[in-house]
Coordinates of C-alpha atoms and ligand atoms in Angstrom, one line a residue:
M30 CA 77.8 24.9 -35.2
L31 CA 78.1 23.3 -38.9
D32 CA 80.5 24.0 -40.9
R33 CA 80.9 24.8 -44.2
S34 CA 80.7 20.7 -45.4
E35 CA 78.4 20.0 -43.6
E36 CA 76.3 22.3 -45.4
K37 CA 76.9 21.5 -49.0
T38 CA 76.3 18.4 -48.1
R39 CA 72.6 19.1 -46.6
E40 CA 71.5 21.1 -49.7
E41 CA 73.2 18.0 -52.0
F42 CA 70.4 16.0 -49.6
A43 CA 68.5 17.8 -50.7
K44 CA 68.4 17.3 -53.8
N45 CA 68.2 14.0 -53.5
V46 CA 65.3 14.0 -51.8
L47 CA 61.7 14.8 -52.8
E48 CA 60.7 19.1 -51.8
P49 CA 58.2 19.2 -49.9
R50 CA 54.7 19.8 -51.3
A51 CA 51.7 21.8 -49.8
A52 CA 48.7 19.0 -48.7
A53 CA 46.1 19.0 -51.0
I54 CA 43.0 20.2 -49.8
T55 CA 41.1 17.2 -49.5
T56 CA 43.8 14.1 -49.0
P57 CA 42.5 10.8 -50.9
P58 CA 43.9 8.3 -49.2
M59 CA 47.9 7.4 -50.2
N60 CA 49.8 4.6 -49.8
V61 CA 54.1 4.8 -49.3
L62 CA 56.3 1.8 -49.0
G63 CA 59.0 2.5 -47.6
I64 CA 61.7 -1.3 -48.6
N65 CA 65.4 -2.1 -47.0
L66 CA 67.3 -4.1 -49.8
F67 CA 70.6 -5.1 -51.2
H68 CA 72.2 -5.0 -47.6
G69 CA 71.4 -6.4 -44.2
D70 CA 68.3 -7.2 -43.1
A71 CA 66.3 -6.8 -45.5
S72 CA 63.0 -5.7 -44.7
A73 CA 59.8 -3.8 -46.0
A74 CA 56.7 -1.4 -45.0
I75 CA 53.7 -0.1 -45.8
L76 CA 52.0 3.6 -44.8
V77 CA 48.1 3.2 -45.7
D78 CA 47.2 7.6 -44.8
G79 CA 50.6 7.5 -42.6
R80 CA 49.8 4.4 -40.8
P81 CA 51.9 1.5 -40.7
V82 CA 49.2 -1.5 -41.6
L83 CA 52.7 -3.9 -42.0
A84 CA 56.2 -4.0 -41.8
V85 CA 58.4 -7.0 -42.3
A86 CA 61.5 -8.6 -42.8
E87 CA 62.3 -10.4 -45.2
E88 CA 64.5 -13.1 -42.9
R89 CA 61.5 -13.6 -41.5
L90 CA 59.6 -14.7 -44.9
N91 CA 62.9 -16.6 -46.4
R92 CA 63.5 -18.1 -43.0
V93 CA 67.4 -16.5 -44.4
K94 CA 69.0 -14.8 -41.3
H95 CA 69.4 -10.7 -41.8
Y96 CA 69.4 -11.7 -45.3
G97 CA 70.4 -9.2 -47.4
G98 CA 69.0 -8.7 -51.4
F99 CA 65.5 -7.8 -52.0
P100 CA 63.0 -8.3 -50.2
R101 CA 60.2 -9.2 -52.6
L102 CA 58.3 -11.5 -49.9
A103 CA 58.6 -8.8 -47.7
I104 CA 56.4 -6.5 -50.0
E105 CA 53.8 -9.0 -51.3
A106 CA 53.0 -9.3 -47.7
C107 CA 52.7 -5.3 -47.2
L108 CA 50.7 -5.3 -51.0
K109 CA 48.6 -8.4 -49.9
A110 CA 48.1 -6.3 -45.8
A111 CA 47.2 -3.1 -47.8
G112 CA 44.8 -4.4 -49.5
I113 CA 46.5 -3.0 -53.8
R114 CA 48.0 -4.1 -56.5
I115 CA 51.8 -3.5 -57.1
D116 CA 50.9 -1.3 -59.7
E117 CA 48.3 0.7 -57.5
L118 CA 51.3 1.6 -55.1
E119 CA 51.9 5.0 -54.8
H120 CA 55.0 6.2 -54.1
V121 CA 58.2 3.3 -53.1
A122 CA 60.8 4.9 -50.3
I123 CA 64.8 3.3 -49.6
G124 CA 67.0 4.1 -46.5
R125 CA 69.8 5.2 -48.7
G126 CA 70.8 8.5 -50.9
V127 CA 72.3 6.6 -53.9
R128 CA 74.6 9.9 -54.2
A129 CA 73.8 11.2 -50.8
N130 CA 78.0 12.1 -49.1
L131 CA 79.2 10.7 -52.4
G132 CA 81.7 14.2 -52.4
R133 CA 83.3 12.2 -49.1
K134 CA 82.9 8.3 -50.4
L135 CA 84.7 9.9 -53.5
G136 CA 87.2 11.8 -51.7
Y137 CA 88.3 9.2 -49.2
A138 CA 88.7 6.7 -52.0
L139 CA 91.0 8.0 -54.8
S140 CA 93.3 9.3 -51.5
N141 CA 93.1 5.7 -51.0
P142 CA 94.3 4.0 -54.6
D143 CA 93.9 0.2 -53.9
K144 CA 89.6 1.6 -52.4
L145 CA 89.1 3.3 -56.5
G146 CA 87.9 -0.5 -57.4
N147 CA 86.3 -1.3 -54.4
L148 CA 83.5 1.5 -54.8
L149 CA 83.7 0.9 -58.4
S150 CA 82.1 -1.9 -57.5
I151 CA 80.1 -1.3 -55.5
R152 CA 78.2 1.4 -57.4
R153 CA 77.9 -1.2 -61.2
R154 CA 76.3 -3.4 -59.0
R155 CA 74.4 -1.2 -56.9
A156 CA 73.3 0.8 -60.1
N157 CA 69.9 -1.6 -60.1
L158 CA 69.3 0.7 -57.6
G159 CA 69.4 3.3 -59.9
D160 CA 66.1 2.3 -61.6
L161 CA 63.6 1.0 -58.8
H162 CA 61.1 0.2 -61.7
G163 CA 63.3 -1.7 -63.4
L164 CA 64.2 -3.7 -60.4
F165 CA 60.3 -4.5 -59.0
S166 CA 59.0 -5.0 -62.9
D167 CA 61.5 -8.1 -63.2
E168 CA 61.1 -8.8 -59.2
F169 CA 57.2 -9.4 -60.1
G170 CA 57.0 -9.7 -63.8
I171 CA 55.4 -6.8 -64.2
A172 CA 56.0 -4.1 -68.0
P173 CA 57.9 -1.7 -66.6
E174 CA 55.3 1.0 -68.0
R175 CA 52.3 -0.4 -65.5
L176 CA 54.1 0.7 -62.0
R177 CA 53.6 4.5 -61.7
F178 CA 55.2 4.8 -58.6
E179 CA 56.7 7.7 -57.3
V180 CA 60.2 6.9 -55.7
H181 CA 61.9 9.1 -53.1
R182 CA 65.1 8.1 -51.2
V183 CA 66.4 9.2 -47.8
E184 CA 69.3 9.1 -46.9
H185 CA 70.4 6.1 -44.8
H186 CA 71.0 7.4 -41.1
L187 CA 67.8 9.9 -41.4
A188 CA 65.8 7.5 -42.2
H189 CA 67.4 5.6 -39.4
I190 CA 66.2 8.5 -37.0
A191 CA 62.8 9.2 -38.7
S192 CA 62.1 5.6 -37.8
A193 CA 62.5 6.8 -34.3
Y194 CA 61.6 10.0 -34.1
L195 CA 58.6 9.5 -36.1
A196 CA 57.5 6.7 -34.8
S197 CA 57.5 8.3 -31.1
D198 CA 54.8 10.5 -29.3
F199 CA 57.8 13.2 -29.1
D200 CA 56.7 16.9 -30.7
S201 CA 60.3 17.5 -30.4
A202 CA 63.6 15.3 -29.7
A203 CA 67.3 15.4 -30.5
G204 CA 67.4 12.2 -32.9
L205 CA 70.9 10.5 -32.8
S206 CA 71.8 7.4 -35.4
Y207 CA 74.3 5.5 -35.4
D208 CA 75.2 2.1 -36.6
G209 CA 78.5 0.6 -38.5
A210 CA 77.9 3.1 -41.3
G211 CA 75.3 3.6 -44.0
D212 CA 75.7 5.7 -47.2
F213 CA 80.0 6.7 -45.8
V214 CA 78.0 8.0 -42.5
S215 CA 78.7 6.3 -39.3
A216 CA 76.3 9.2 -36.7
M217 CA 74.8 11.6 -37.5
F218 CA 72.8 14.3 -35.3
A219 CA 69.8 15.6 -35.7
R220 CA 67.4 18.3 -34.3
C221 CA 63.6 17.0 -34.3
E222 CA 60.3 19.5 -34.1
G223 CA 57.3 18.5 -35.5
S224 CA 57.6 16.6 -38.6
D225 CA 61.0 17.8 -39.2
I226 CA 64.2 16.8 -39.2
R227 CA 67.1 18.8 -39.2
V228 CA 70.3 17.2 -39.6
L229 CA 72.9 18.5 -37.2
K230 CA 76.2 16.6 -37.9
R231 CA 77.5 13.7 -39.5
F232 CA 79.7 10.8 -38.6
Y233 CA 82.0 9.4 -41.8
L234 CA 83.5 6.7 -42.4
P235 CA 86.3 5.6 -41.8
Q236 CA 85.6 6.4 -38.1
S237 CA 82.3 4.5 -36.6
L238 CA 81.9 2.8 -33.6
G239 CA 80.0 0.4 -34.9
I240 CA 82.7 -1.4 -37.3
F241 CA 84.4 -0.7 -33.4
Y242 CA 82.3 -3.5 -32.0
G243 CA 81.6 -5.9 -35.3
V244 CA 86.5 -5.8 -35.7
I245 CA 86.3 -7.0 -31.8
C246 CA 83.2 -9.1 -32.3
R247 CA 84.9 -11.1 -35.3
F248 CA 88.0 -11.1 -33.2
I249 CA 87.0 -12.9 -30.1
G250 CA 84.8 -15.4 -32.9
F251 CA 82.0 -13.9 -33.4
G252 CA 82.1 -14.0 -37.2
E253 CA 78.3 -14.0 -37.8
Y254 CA 76.2 -10.7 -38.7
G255 CA 74.4 -9.6 -36.3
D256 CA 76.9 -11.4 -33.1
E257 CA 77.3 -7.9 -31.6
G258 CA 74.9 -8.4 -28.8
K259 CA 76.2 -12.3 -27.7
V260 CA 79.6 -10.5 -26.8
M261 CA 77.0 -7.8 -24.5
G262 CA 75.9 -10.7 -22.8
L263 CA 79.2 -11.9 -22.9
A264 CA 80.9 -8.5 -21.3
P265 CA 79.3 -9.2 -17.8
F266 CA 81.5 -12.4 -16.9
G267 CA 84.7 -10.4 -17.9
R268 CA 87.1 -8.2 -15.5
D269 CA 88.7 -5.1 -15.6
R270 CA 91.6 -5.6 -17.4
F271 CA 92.0 -4.4 -20.7
S272 CA 90.7 -0.9 -20.8
E273 CA 94.4 0.9 -21.0
L274 CA 95.2 -0.5 -24.6
F275 CA 90.9 -0.5 -25.3
E276 CA 91.5 3.2 -24.0
K277 CA 94.1 3.3 -27.5
L278 CA 91.8 1.6 -29.9
L279 CA 89.3 4.0 -29.8
R280 CA 89.7 7.4 -29.0
I281 CA 87.4 10.0 -27.6
D282 CA 88.0 13.4 -27.2
Q283 CA 86.9 16.6 -25.6
R284 CA 83.9 17.3 -27.7
G285 CA 83.1 13.5 -28.2
D286 CA 83.9 12.7 -31.0
Y287 CA 85.5 9.2 -32.1
A288 CA 88.5 7.9 -33.8
L289 CA 89.8 4.5 -34.2
D290 CA 93.4 3.6 -34.0
F291 CA 93.8 2.5 -38.0
D292 CA 97.4 0.8 -36.7
Y293 CA 95.2 -1.8 -35.3
F294 CA 92.5 -1.8 -37.7
K295 CA 91.9 -1.9 -41.3
P296 CA 90.5 1.4 -42.2
T297 CA 87.4 0.6 -44.1
G298 CA 84.7 2.6 -46.7
A299 CA 81.4 2.3 -47.9
D300 CA 80.5 -1.5 -47.5
E301 CA 84.1 -2.9 -47.5
G302 CA 84.2 -6.2 -44.5
F303 CA 81.1 -6.9 -45.8
R304 CA 80.3 -8.5 -48.9
I305 CA 76.4 -9.8 -49.4
G306 CA 76.4 -13.0 -51.9
E307 CA 74.1 -14.0 -54.3
D308 CA 72.6 -15.8 -52.4
G309 CA 71.5 -13.2 -50.2
R310 CA 73.9 -14.0 -46.3
I311 CA 75.9 -11.3 -46.2
K312 CA 80.0 -12.0 -44.9
L313 CA 82.5 -10.2 -43.0
T314 CA 85.6 -10.4 -42.8
A315 CA 87.8 -9.2 -40.0
G316 CA 88.5 -6.6 -40.3
Y317 CA 91.3 -5.4 -38.0
T318 CA 95.3 -6.0 -38.8
E319 CA 98.3 -8.3 -36.9
R320 CA 99.8 -5.5 -34.7
L321 CA 95.8 -6.5 -32.9
V322 CA 97.4 -9.8 -32.8
Q323 CA 99.9 -9.5 -31.3
L324 CA 98.3 -6.8 -28.3
L325 CA 96.1 -8.8 -28.0
G326 CA 97.4 -12.8 -29.4
P327 CA 95.2 -15.1 -31.5
P328 CA 92.0 -14.2 -32.4
R329 CA 89.5 -17.1 -31.3
P330 CA 88.6 -19.2 -33.7
A331 CA 84.8 -20.5 -34.4
G332 CA 84.2 -23.8 -32.2
A333 CA 86.6 -22.8 -29.9
A334 CA 85.6 -22.8 -25.9
V335 CA 85.1 -18.8 -24.8
G336 CA 88.0 -19.1 -22.3
R337 CA 89.2 -15.9 -19.7
R338 CA 90.6 -13.5 -21.8
E339 CA 87.3 -13.2 -24.1
Q340 CA 85.3 -12.9 -21.3
D341 CA 87.6 -9.4 -20.4
I342 CA 87.8 -8.4 -24.2
A343 CA 84.2 -8.8 -24.2
F344 CA 83.6 -6.5 -20.6
A345 CA 87.0 -4.5 -22.2
L346 CA 84.7 -3.4 -25.7
Q347 CA 81.3 -2.8 -24.2
S348 CA 82.8 0.1 -21.3
R349 CA 84.5 1.1 -24.1
F350 CA 82.0 1.4 -26.4
E351 CA 79.3 2.6 -23.4
A352 CA 81.9 5.7 -22.9
A353 CA 82.0 6.1 -26.6
A354 CA 78.3 6.3 -26.9
I355 CA 77.6 8.3 -23.9
A356 CA 80.1 11.1 -24.8
L357 CA 78.0 11.2 -28.6
A358 CA 75.2 11.9 -26.4
N359 CA 76.4 14.3 -24.8
Q360 CA 78.5 16.2 -27.4
L361 CA 73.7 16.0 -28.8
F362 CA 72.4 17.1 -25.9
E363 CA 74.8 20.3 -26.2
M364 CA 74.2 20.9 -29.5
A365 CA 70.1 19.5 -29.3
P366 CA 69.4 20.2 -25.2
E367 CA 66.0 18.6 -25.9
P368 CA 65.4 16.0 -22.8
R369 CA 63.6 13.6 -25.2
L370 CA 65.7 11.9 -27.2
A371 CA 65.1 9.6 -30.6
M372 CA 67.5 6.6 -31.6
A373 CA 68.2 4.2 -33.8
G374 CA 71.2 2.0 -35.6
G375 CA 72.1 -1.2 -35.5
C376 CA 74.2 0.8 -32.1
A377 CA 70.5 1.9 -31.0
L378 CA 70.5 -2.1 -30.7
N379 CA 72.7 -2.2 -27.3
S380 CA 70.4 -2.1 -24.0
S381 CA 73.1 -2.4 -21.7
V382 CA 73.7 1.0 -22.7
N383 CA 70.8 2.5 -23.2
G384 CA 70.1 1.6 -20.5
K385 CA 73.0 4.0 -18.5
L386 CA 72.2 6.9 -20.9
F387 CA 69.2 8.5 -18.4
G388 CA 72.2 8.9 -15.5
A389 CA 74.6 9.8 -17.9
T390 CA 73.3 12.0 -20.1
R391 CA 71.0 14.8 -19.4
F392 CA 68.2 12.2 -21.5
T393 CA 64.8 11.7 -20.0
R394 CA 62.8 10.8 -22.2
M395 CA 64.2 8.3 -24.8
Y396 CA 62.2 6.5 -26.9
V397 CA 63.6 3.7 -29.5
Q398 CA 62.0 2.1 -32.7
P399 CA 62.0 -1.6 -32.3
A400 CA 63.2 -2.5 -35.4
A401 CA 66.7 0.3 -34.6
G402 CA 68.6 -1.8 -36.7
D403 CA 68.5 -1.9 -40.2
E404 CA 65.3 -3.1 -41.0
G405 CA 63.7 0.0 -39.3
L406 CA 64.9 1.5 -42.0
A407 CA 62.2 1.0 -44.5
L408 CA 59.7 2.1 -41.8
G409 CA 61.5 4.9 -41.5
A410 CA 61.8 6.0 -44.8
A411 CA 58.5 5.5 -45.7
L412 CA 57.2 7.7 -42.5
Y413 CA 60.0 10.7 -43.8
A414 CA 59.3 9.6 -47.7
Y415 CA 55.4 10.4 -46.7
H416 CA 55.5 13.6 -44.1
R417 CA 57.2 15.4 -47.0
L418 CA 54.7 14.4 -48.6
R419 CA 52.2 15.4 -46.3
P420 CA 54.4 18.1 -44.2
K421 CA 50.8 19.2 -42.0
A422 CA 50.0 14.9 -41.5
E423 CA 49.0 14.0 -38.3
R424 CA 52.0 11.5 -36.8
F425 CA 51.2 8.3 -35.7
H426 CA 52.5 6.9 -32.8
L427 CA 54.3 3.4 -32.9
R428 CA 52.7 2.1 -29.2
N429 CA 53.3 -1.9 -30.3
A430 CA 55.8 -3.8 -32.3
Y431 CA 52.9 -6.2 -33.7
L432 CA 53.1 -4.7 -36.5
G433 CA 53.8 -8.5 -38.8
P434 CA 51.9 -11.1 -40.4
S435 CA 48.9 -12.4 -39.0
F436 CA 47.0 -15.9 -39.1
G437 CA 43.0 -16.3 -38.8
E438 CA 41.7 -18.8 -36.3
S439 CA 41.3 -21.2 -39.3
E440 CA 44.5 -21.1 -40.7
L441 CA 46.1 -22.0 -37.2
R442 CA 43.1 -25.2 -37.1
A443 CA 44.4 -26.0 -40.5
A444 CA 48.1 -26.1 -39.5
L445 CA 47.5 -28.3 -36.1
E446 CA 45.7 -31.0 -38.5
T447 CA 47.7 -31.1 -41.3
R448 CA 50.2 -31.7 -38.2
R449 CA 47.4 -34.0 -36.7
L450 CA 48.1 -32.8 -33.5
H451 CA 45.6 -32.9 -31.4
F452 CA 44.5 -30.0 -29.7
V453 CA 41.5 -28.2 -27.5
R454 CA 39.9 -24.3 -28.9
L455 CA 39.7 -23.0 -24.9
D456 CA 38.2 -19.2 -25.3
E457 CA 40.2 -16.2 -24.1
R458 CA 39.8 -16.3 -20.4
E459 CA 41.1 -20.3 -20.5
L460 CA 44.2 -19.6 -22.3
I461 CA 45.2 -17.4 -20.1
E462 CA 44.6 -19.8 -17.3
R463 CA 46.4 -22.2 -18.6
S464 CA 48.7 -21.3 -20.1
A465 CA 50.8 -19.3 -16.4
D466 CA 48.9 -23.1 -14.7
A467 CA 51.6 -24.3 -16.8
I468 CA 54.9 -21.8 -16.1
A469 CA 53.7 -21.8 -12.6
Q470 CA 54.2 -25.1 -12.8
G471 CA 57.4 -24.9 -14.2
Q472 CA 56.8 -25.4 -18.1
V473 CA 58.4 -23.7 -21.5
V474 CA 55.3 -22.4 -23.0
G475 CA 55.3 -21.1 -26.3
W476 CA 53.6 -18.3 -27.3
F477 CA 52.1 -17.0 -31.1
Q478 CA 49.8 -15.2 -31.1
G479 CA 47.9 -11.7 -33.1
A480 CA 50.7 -10.5 -35.5
M481 CA 54.7 -11.4 -35.5
E482 CA 57.1 -9.2 -33.8
W483 CA 58.3 -6.1 -35.9
G484 CA 62.3 -5.8 -34.9
P485 CA 64.8 -8.6 -33.1
R486 CA 63.7 -8.9 -29.8
A487 CA 59.7 -10.7 -29.6
L488 CA 56.8 -9.2 -27.5
G489 CA 54.9 -11.5 -26.5
A490 CA 53.6 -12.4 -30.0
R491 CA 55.6 -15.4 -31.1
S492 CA 57.6 -16.2 -27.5
I493 CA 58.5 -18.7 -25.3
L494 CA 57.3 -18.4 -22.0
A495 CA 58.6 -19.6 -18.8
H496 CA 59.2 -19.1 -15.2
P497 CA 61.7 -16.3 -14.3
G498 CA 62.5 -17.7 -10.2
M499 CA 63.4 -21.5 -11.3
P500 CA 67.2 -21.1 -11.4
E501 CA 67.6 -24.1 -12.9
M502 CA 64.8 -22.7 -16.2
R503 CA 68.0 -21.1 -18.0
D504 CA 69.2 -24.6 -18.7
I505 CA 66.1 -26.7 -19.1
L506 CA 66.0 -23.6 -21.4
N507 CA 69.3 -24.0 -23.5
R508 CA 68.9 -27.2 -23.3
R509 CA 65.7 -28.6 -24.7
V510 CA 64.6 -25.6 -26.4
K511 CA 67.1 -22.9 -28.2
H512 CA 70.5 -25.0 -27.9
R513 CA 72.5 -21.8 -27.1
E514 CA 75.5 -20.1 -25.4
A515 CA 75.4 -21.0 -21.8
F516 CA 76.4 -17.4 -20.7
R517 CA 73.5 -15.6 -22.9
P518 CA 71.3 -14.3 -21.1
F519 CA 66.9 -14.4 -20.6
A520 CA 64.6 -12.1 -19.9
P521 CA 61.8 -10.6 -17.7
A522 CA 58.5 -9.3 -19.2
I523 CA 57.1 -7.2 -16.2
K524 CA 53.6 -5.1 -15.6
A525 CA 54.7 -1.8 -16.4
E526 CA 53.1 -0.3 -13.3
R527 CA 55.3 -3.0 -10.7
Q528 CA 58.6 -2.2 -12.3
A529 CA 60.7 0.1 -10.3
E530 CA 59.8 -2.2 -7.4
Y531 CA 62.0 -5.4 -9.5
F532 CA 64.3 -2.2 -11.4
E533 CA 66.0 0.7 -10.1
S534 CA 64.3 2.2 -13.7
A535 CA 61.1 2.8 -13.8
E536 CA 61.4 4.6 -17.9
P537 CA 58.8 1.9 -19.5
S538 CA 61.5 -0.3 -22.0
P539 CA 58.6 -1.5 -23.8
F540 CA 60.2 -2.9 -26.6
M541 CA 62.7 -4.9 -24.5
L542 CA 65.6 -2.1 -25.3
H543 CA 67.4 -1.2 -22.3
V544 CA 69.5 -3.7 -19.5
Y545 CA 68.2 -2.1 -15.5
P546 CA 69.7 -3.0 -12.9
V547 CA 67.9 -5.8 -11.0
R548 CA 67.1 -4.3 -7.0
A549 CA 68.9 -6.7 -3.9
D550 CA 66.1 -7.7 -3.3
K551 CA 64.2 -9.4 -6.0
R552 CA 67.4 -11.0 -7.2
R553 CA 66.4 -14.3 -5.8
E554 CA 63.0 -13.7 -7.2
L555 CA 64.4 -13.0 -10.6
S556 CA 67.3 -15.6 -10.0
A557 CA 66.3 -17.4 -14.2
V558 CA 66.7 -13.7 -15.5
T559 CA 69.0 -12.1 -13.3
H560 CA 72.4 -11.3 -15.7
V561 CA 75.4 -12.1 -13.9
D562 CA 75.9 -8.9 -13.2
N563 CA 72.6 -8.4 -11.1
T564 CA 70.3 -6.7 -14.3
G565 CA 67.3 -7.7 -16.8
R566 CA 67.0 -6.6 -19.8
V567 CA 63.4 -5.8 -19.6
Q568 CA 60.1 -5.6 -21.5
S569 CA 57.7 -3.5 -20.1
V570 CA 54.1 -5.0 -20.4
T571 CA 51.0 -2.6 -20.2
R572 CA 47.6 -3.6 -20.9
E573 CA 46.6 -1.7 -23.7
Q574 CA 50.1 -2.2 -26.2
S575 CA 49.3 -6.1 -25.9
P576 CA 46.4 -6.8 -24.1
L577 CA 46.6 -10.6 -23.6
F578 CA 50.0 -11.0 -22.4
Y579 CA 48.9 -8.2 -20.2
D580 CA 46.5 -10.2 -18.5
L581 CA 48.9 -13.1 -18.5
I582 CA 51.5 -11.6 -16.8
D583 CA 48.3 -11.3 -14.4
A584 CA 47.6 -14.8 -14.1
F585 CA 51.1 -15.9 -13.2
E586 CA 51.2 -13.0 -10.8
R587 CA 48.4 -14.7 -9.0
R588 CA 49.8 -17.8 -8.4
T589 CA 52.7 -16.4 -8.0
G590 CA 53.1 -13.7 -6.6
L591 CA 55.4 -12.6 -9.7
P592 CA 54.4 -10.4 -11.7
V593 CA 57.0 -11.3 -14.6
V594 CA 57.5 -13.3 -17.3
L595 CA 60.6 -15.4 -18.4
N596 CA 59.9 -14.4 -21.6
T597 CA 62.9 -14.9 -24.8
S598 CA 62.0 -15.9 -28.6
F599 CA 60.1 -18.6 -29.9
N600 CA 62.7 -20.5 -32.3
D601 CA 65.7 -22.7 -32.1
N602 CA 69.3 -21.1 -34.6
E603 CA 67.0 -19.7 -36.8
P604 CA 64.8 -16.0 -37.2
I605 CA 61.9 -16.1 -35.3
V606 CA 58.7 -18.2 -36.3
C607 CA 56.1 -16.3 -38.1
R608 CA 53.7 -18.6 -39.2
P609 CA 51.8 -20.8 -37.6
E610 CA 53.5 -24.4 -39.5
E611 CA 57.0 -23.2 -38.1
A612 CA 56.1 -23.2 -34.7
L613 CA 54.3 -25.9 -34.8
E614 CA 58.2 -27.2 -35.8
C615 CA 59.8 -26.0 -33.9
F616 CA 56.9 -27.3 -31.3
I617 CA 58.3 -30.5 -32.2
R618 CA 61.4 -30.4 -33.0
T619 CA 62.4 -28.8 -29.8
R620 CA 61.4 -29.9 -26.2
I621 CA 58.4 -27.3 -25.3
D622 CA 56.0 -28.1 -23.2
S623 CA 53.2 -26.7 -24.1
L624 CA 51.9 -24.6 -27.2
A625 CA 49.4 -21.4 -26.9
L626 CA 48.3 -21.4 -30.9
G627 CA 46.0 -18.5 -30.5
P628 CA 43.1 -19.4 -29.0
F629 CA 44.2 -23.9 -29.7
F630 CA 46.0 -24.9 -26.8
V631 CA 48.3 -27.5 -28.0
T632 CA 50.5 -29.9 -25.0
R633 CA 52.9 -32.3 -25.6
R634 CA 52.5 -35.3 -23.2
E635 CA 49.1 -35.2 -25.5
N636 CA 50.0 -36.0 -28.3
G637 CA 52.8 -38.9 -27.2
L638 CA 55.6 -36.6 -28.1
A639 CA 59.0 -37.3 -26.9
S640 CA 59.6 -35.0 -23.7
E641 CA 63.0 -35.0 -21.9
G642 CA 64.0 -37.6 -20.1
A643 CA 62.4 -39.7 -22.5
Ligands
FE2_18 FE1 72.1 1.4 -40.5

């Protein structure tokens, strides 16, 4: 049940977003631009008649990882893809309610006088968010009176839940969003039905599971924004040594609510512990107290080796986080008893716990949108606004992640010719056969096809592919291409209908957001994609979602008997490549053996480029 303050907050919020209107009898095309701005992973997504035409994070275009400024290039890409000018934009939705939960924020600041200055400075900085027309006018050099779009502000977690539920094929679902924080809230429960999303509960700052995870990551020396995924990969190397301490650091009560112990963590309010520089780069502060240092010893300085202690802390952190996430999901099920779960927020990128939710809760189906983190707010805000504007409109189901920019054959050819690379043009069948041959022979193959993925995972559009059964392949990839920590696993992409033969779950994981145990008799066959705890972060591939990628895996299976390829993102310590030029630079700079760039096949050898050992 909601308490009175929850009810009140909901009313307050309802005033902040657009009231639903009756759909017109004849409905002309309508465009809605969703944006996430002045926040980590700034992004834009555009809907035309409720269907996403393009969605992209700014980092892919301006090449600044997790860029947190204004997504100017992403907005321009959206307008171009939708074929409209900026003065033709009808609706702009942002994944932030400027006034959402303001009462809570003020109450927190007033009870912690040292926080008041911070809150005021943040609000001053955000003043321009209150005038989006002015902001767009400045950014795009257009007179404000020519901008006619209506602005829709959607509370952060509501936009997250909308990004999952409104893109799912569920008629009804329980909605869950959880992350560090957004609009002073760190988690939200909702009941979703038709195109309605009704908030059931909010979890307010300073309590936050995302902050819990992030602060401990920083303590063990993973201090960059988005490093949580690395620590999730490190956790299985640890021993169960700190669990009792972690039970103290994060308490979980009978109901499933969580509470940080502020003897060890610094309580953080709105956007504290997090600063976006003028250059759009995000800086994080430590967030722990001296007591934590007394408890666990000194933090690991950046650059020092990762030792047993860091592995054991990562293990305890992931275990405690999983316990809290499972308790949260079970509490949600009590309030919204539905077999279907629509989930988003930065914590929903924790694929290890996602895989476990099936067994540990009563949810039997799950939809996690590929951009579950904050870039997904752009899509969620746009979908939410659209369905408020047209409550009777049909819903769209996002089946694949290929919403990013794409490039025509002439652009790909021009990029190759500018680089003076030798290449051949192949028809689709030849391209698949030649690429499958290369992977089967143990080569590392760049795979650049169609529209780029939306969200942090490469899913067969901007991927690097390799043999999943060669035990040395991890080292080869790390040495020659990825230059990343040796403990991080590589992921398997498997033909969806064969998943149950290789993994102990047949639940689809189309966006590589679920970790499942590898069957004992298949671990040797999948040695390069089986993690130290005998699991794999699966991408289930269907022909319907991704015909070319599926056919490639099929061709690889004909050669090796394995319906699986190793799939890692096409990049080398940079945002995933977006344009063909970036793919070619990465290909030349690293030791990728061959590259399928659209229909063009390029090899290192034929270009006289240095290869391994040369
Ligand atoms: Fe978020």
